[in-house]
């Protein structure tokens, strides 16, 4: 009864409740852009997606852009070893990120998760040293497992959190290790397509303990504005 839609393979779980799980994906060019939403249609029947199974796309080197917004958890190692994955956008329906979920995603640059994510498993981002922007729409910092954020370069990666909650993140374990942290309006960022190559770009250089950050504004503005900050650690 397994079926495939846009590079993702699903299996029905409960016929009467019309539910299914995302359990696998294709390992070719069709998996470059993967999206798993709240529901999927199979032979005219709309099925609610419960979860992204463990090892869903493990080791898929074709993936570059992933969007997830089903009501459930991203299970353990679901996207581990996806070395070409660059952009991940998680909607408000997802409630948790499992152990090693994005471990080994060495090209991961931009990661955004929604307001309902409450937990991030151990070593969820191990090996993700290339990340430059981590955006949380959750007002309460997710509880992190052992070394969940350990391999993110916190001297480089910008952490963005909801307005009015910067202090909360600064007091939370692992989140308080980020050197660059700023507030934003979650409702505004959701109107911007998550493509950091055109929405937000950072040029980083370090010399004599100084960092120069060049931040291009989002595309919703009528003209591109440039903010330059000279920051001394």
Short mmCIF file of C-alpha atoms in Angstrom, two decimals:
data_model
loop_
_atom_site.label_atom_id
_atom_site.label_comp_id
_atom_site.label_asym_id
_atom_site.label_seq_id
_atom_site.Cartn_x
_atom_site.Cartn_y
_atom_site.Cartn_z
CA UNK A 1 0.00 0.00 0.00
CA UNK A 2 3.04 2.31 -0.08
CA UNK A 3 2.75 5.23 -2.48
CA UNK A 4 5.01 8.07 -3.62
CA UNK A 5 4.29 11.77 -4.05
CA UNK A 6 6.93 14.30 -5.19
CA UNK A 7 9.92 12.23 -4.14
CA UNK A 8 8.55 11.14 -0.74
CA UNK A 9 7.22 7.65 -0.01
CA UNK A 10 4.26 7.19 2.32
CA UNK A 11 2.46 4.27 3.90
CA UNK A 12 -1.16 4.39 5.20
CA UNK A 13 -1.41 3.76 8.94
CA UNK A 14 -5.11 3.87 9.88
CA UNK A 15 -7.69 3.58 7.07
CA UNK A 16 -10.60 4.80 9.19
CA UNK A 17 -8.69 7.84 10.44
CA UNK A 18 -7.13 8.52 7.03
CA UNK A 19 -3.56 8.80 8.35
CA UNK A 20 -0.16 7.93 6.90
CA UNK A 21 3.55 8.21 7.68
CA UNK A 22 6.37 9.52 5.50
CA UNK A 23 8.79 6.58 5.56
CA UNK A 24 11.27 6.95 2.68
CA UNK A 25 12.29 9.09 -0.27
CA UNK A 26 13.75 8.76 -3.74
CA UNK A 27 17.51 8.94 -4.16
CA UNK A 28 17.82 10.87 -7.41
CA UNK A 29 17.41 14.38 -8.80
CA UNK A 30 13.66 14.35 -8.04
CA UNK A 31 14.54 14.63 -4.34
CA UNK A 32 16.34 17.98 -4.73
CA UNK A 33 13.41 19.85 -3.19
CA UNK A 34 11.39 17.88 -0.63
CA UNK A 35 8.17 19.02 1.04
CA UNK A 36 6.12 17.15 3.65
CA UNK A 37 3.01 19.07 4.69
CA UNK A 38 -0.03 18.34 6.85
CA UNK A 39 -1.62 15.98 4.35
CA UNK A 40 -1.13 14.17 1.06
CA UNK A 41 -3.56 12.79 -1.53
CA UNK A 42 -3.45 9.19 -2.76
CA UNK A 43 -5.92 8.01 -5.41
CA UNK A 44 -8.32 10.79 -4.52
CA UNK A 45 -8.17 10.22 -0.77
CA UNK A 46 -6.72 12.91 1.49
CA UNK A 47 -4.49 11.44 4.23
CA UNK A 48 -3.17 13.28 7.29
CA UNK A 49 0.59 12.84 7.80
CA UNK A 50 1.52 11.77 11.34
CA UNK A 51 5.29 11.80 11.31
CA UNK A 52 8.55 11.68 9.38
CA UNK A 53 9.90 8.23 10.17
CA UNK A 54 13.44 7.58 11.44
CA UNK A 55 16.02 7.57 8.63
CA UNK A 56 13.41 9.07 6.26
CA UNK A 57 16.01 10.54 3.89
CA UNK A 58 19.20 9.35 5.54
CA UNK A 59 22.28 9.80 3.37
CA UNK A 60 20.40 11.42 0.49
CA UNK A 61 23.05 13.49 -1.28
CA UNK A 62 20.61 14.93 -3.83
CA UNK A 63 18.61 17.01 -1.35
CA UNK A 64 19.14 20.77 -1.17
CA UNK A 65 15.90 22.26 0.16
CA UNK A 66 13.48 20.71 2.70
CA UNK A 67 10.14 22.08 3.93
CA UNK A 68 8.26 20.28 6.72
CA UNK A 69 4.92 21.17 8.32
CA UNK A 70 3.14 17.99 9.43
CA UNK A 71 1.60 17.59 12.90
CA UNK A 72 4.18 15.46 14.68
CA UNK A 73 7.89 14.85 15.24
CA UNK A 74 10.86 14.67 12.92
CA UNK A 75 12.23 11.37 14.11
CA UNK A 76 15.78 10.23 14.78
CA UNK A 77 18.30 10.55 11.93
CA UNK A 78 15.53 11.48 9.49
CA UNK A 79 17.85 13.70 7.44
CA UNK A 80 21.22 12.58 8.75
CA UNK A 81 24.05 12.51 6.25
CA UNK A 82 22.32 14.70 3.64
CA UNK A 83 25.56 16.42 2.76
CA UNK A 84 24.16 18.74 0.06
CA UNK A 85 21.19 19.94 2.14
CA UNK A 86 21.39 23.74 2.43
CA UNK A 87 17.97 25.06 3.48
CA UNK A 88 15.46 23.66 5.99
CA UNK A 89 12.15 25.35 6.82
CA UNK A 90 9.94 23.80 9.51
CA UNK A 91 6.38 25.07 10.03
CA UNK A 92 4.33 25.61 13.17
CA UNK A 93 2.80 22.13 13.17
CA UNK A 94 6.02 20.23 13.88
CA UNK A 95 6.46 19.60 17.63
CA UNK A 96 9.92 18.07 17.98
CA UNK A 97 13.24 17.32 16.29
CA UNK A 98 14.73 13.92 17.07
CA UNK A 99 18.22 12.69 17.92
CA UNK A 100 20.74 13.13 15.08
CA UNK A 101 17.87 14.40 12.88
CA UNK A 102 20.20 16.60 10.79
CA UNK A 103 23.52 15.14 11.85
CA UNK A 104 26.17 15.25 9.15
CA UNK A 105 24.41 17.88 7.03
CA UNK A 106 27.71 19.58 6.36
CA UNK A 107 26.33 22.10 3.82
CA UNK A 108 23.37 23.21 5.93
CA UNK A 109 23.38 27.02 5.90
CA UNK A 110 19.86 28.16 6.86
CA UNK A 111 17.51 26.52 9.37
CA UNK A 112 14.12 27.85 10.47
CA UNK A 113 11.64 26.15 12.81
CA UNK A 114 8.14 27.04 13.94
CA UNK A 115 6.56 28.02 17.23
CA UNK A 116 5.53 24.50 18.30
CA UNK A 117 8.97 22.87 18.40
CA UNK A 118 9.50 22.05 22.09
CA UNK A 119 12.42 19.61 22.00
CA UNK A 120 15.58 19.09 19.98
CA UNK A 121 17.27 15.72 20.42
CA UNK A 122 20.86 14.93 21.18
CA UNK A 123 23.40 15.80 18.49
CA UNK A 124 20.58 16.88 16.20
CA UNK A 125 23.00 19.22 14.41
CA UNK A 126 26.29 17.42 14.87
CA UNK A 127 28.56 18.17 11.92
CA UNK A 128 26.55 21.27 10.89
CA UNK A 129 29.42 23.73 11.15
CA UNK A 130 28.43 25.60 7.96
CA UNK A 131 25.22 27.06 9.39
CA UNK A 132 25.09 30.87 9.28
CA UNK A 133 21.46 31.50 10.23
CA UNK A 134 19.24 29.71 12.77
CA UNK A 135 15.73 31.12 13.17
CA UNK A 136 13.40 30.09 15.99
CA UNK A 137 9.73 31.12 15.97
CA UNK A 138 9.24 29.44 19.37
CA UNK A 139 8.79 31.88 22.25
CA UNK A 140 9.99 29.24 24.71
CA UNK A 141 13.46 27.89 23.87
CA UNK A 142 13.19 24.20 22.94
CA UNK A 143 14.74 21.84 25.46
CA UNK A 144 17.95 20.51 23.94
CA UNK A 145 19.39 17.04 24.35
CA UNK A 146 23.09 16.37 24.87
CA UNK A 147 25.22 18.37 22.42
CA UNK A 148 22.15 19.16 20.30
CA UNK A 149 23.62 22.45 19.06
CA UNK A 150 27.23 21.68 19.84
CA UNK A 151 28.74 21.69 16.34
CA UNK A 152 27.09 24.89 15.14
CA UNK A 153 29.73 27.62 15.00
CA UNK A 154 28.24 30.01 17.55
CA UNK A 155 30.81 32.71 16.77
CA UNK A 156 29.46 32.88 13.21
CA UNK A 157 25.85 31.66 13.17
CA UNK A 158 23.17 34.31 13.75
CA UNK A 159 20.38 33.17 16.10
CA UNK A 160 17.06 34.98 15.57
CA UNK A 161 14.31 34.63 18.18
CA UNK A 162 10.84 36.19 18.64
CA UNK A 163 10.61 39.77 19.82
CA UNK A 164 10.47 40.05 23.60
CA UNK A 165 12.15 36.69 24.19
CA UNK A 166 15.86 37.37 23.68
CA UNK A 167 16.49 37.32 27.43
CA UNK A 168 14.74 33.95 27.68
CA UNK A 169 17.10 32.44 25.14
CA UNK A 170 20.09 34.07 26.77
CA UNK A 171 19.20 32.21 29.97
CA UNK A 172 18.53 28.84 28.30
CA UNK A 173 21.12 26.06 28.18
CA UNK A 174 22.93 25.75 24.83
CA UNK A 175 20.99 28.69 23.35
CA UNK A 176 22.95 31.10 25.53
CA UNK A 177 26.17 30.10 23.77
CA UNK A 178 25.34 32.04 20.58
CA UNK A 179 27.41 35.20 20.26
CA UNK A 180 25.08 36.81 17.69
CA UNK A 181 21.42 36.91 18.78
CA UNK A 182 18.70 39.27 17.64
CA UNK A 183 14.91 39.63 17.86
CA UNK A 184 12.48 39.53 14.94
CA UNK A 185 8.75 39.47 14.26
CA UNK A 186 7.76 35.84 13.46
CA UNK A 187 4.62 36.96 11.60
CA UNK A 188 6.69 39.09 9.26
CA UNK A 189 9.32 36.48 8.47
CA UNK A 190 6.66 33.95 7.47
CA UNK A 191 5.72 36.21 4.58
CA UNK A 192 9.22 35.87 3.15
CA UNK A 193 10.15 32.78 1.18
CA UNK A 194 13.04 31.11 2.98
CA UNK A 195 15.83 31.45 0.44
CA UNK A 196 18.87 32.82 2.26
CA UNK A 197 20.79 33.22 -0.98
CA UNK A 198 18.47 36.10 -1.86
CA UNK A 199 16.73 36.98 1.41
CA UNK A 200 19.67 37.21 3.77
CA UNK A 201 23.33 37.06 2.89
CA UNK A 202 26.24 37.36 5.24
CA UNK A 203 29.80 38.20 4.27
CA UNK A 204 32.08 37.38 7.13
CA UNK A 205 35.71 38.25 7.65
CA UNK A 206 37.75 38.32 10.81
CA UNK A 207 40.89 40.32 11.44
CA UNK A 208 42.37 41.60 14.65
CA UNK A 209 39.41 40.24 16.63
CA UNK A 210 36.91 42.23 14.56
CA UNK A 211 33.99 40.87 12.48
CA UNK A 212 32.36 42.67 9.60
CA UNK A 213 28.80 41.61 8.85
CA UNK A 214 27.00 42.67 5.70
CA UNK A 215 23.29 41.90 5.93
CA UNK A 216 21.05 42.28 2.91
CA UNK A 217 17.42 42.99 3.75
CA UNK A 218 14.56 40.67 2.84
CA UNK A 219 12.90 40.80 -0.54
CA UNK A 220 9.64 42.21 0.84
CA UNK A 221 11.20 45.66 0.89
CA UNK A 222 10.82 47.95 -2.12
CA UNK A 223 14.54 48.44 -2.38
CA UNK A 224 17.53 46.64 -0.99
CA UNK A 225 18.89 48.22 2.16
CA UNK A 226 22.23 47.37 3.59
CA UNK A 227 23.12 47.40 7.25
CA UNK A 228 26.76 47.18 8.22
CA UNK A 229 27.76 46.48 11.79
CA UNK A 230 31.30 46.60 13.05
CA UNK A 231 31.37 44.24 15.99
CA UNK A 232 34.17 43.71 18.44
CA UNK A 233 33.92 40.45 20.47
#
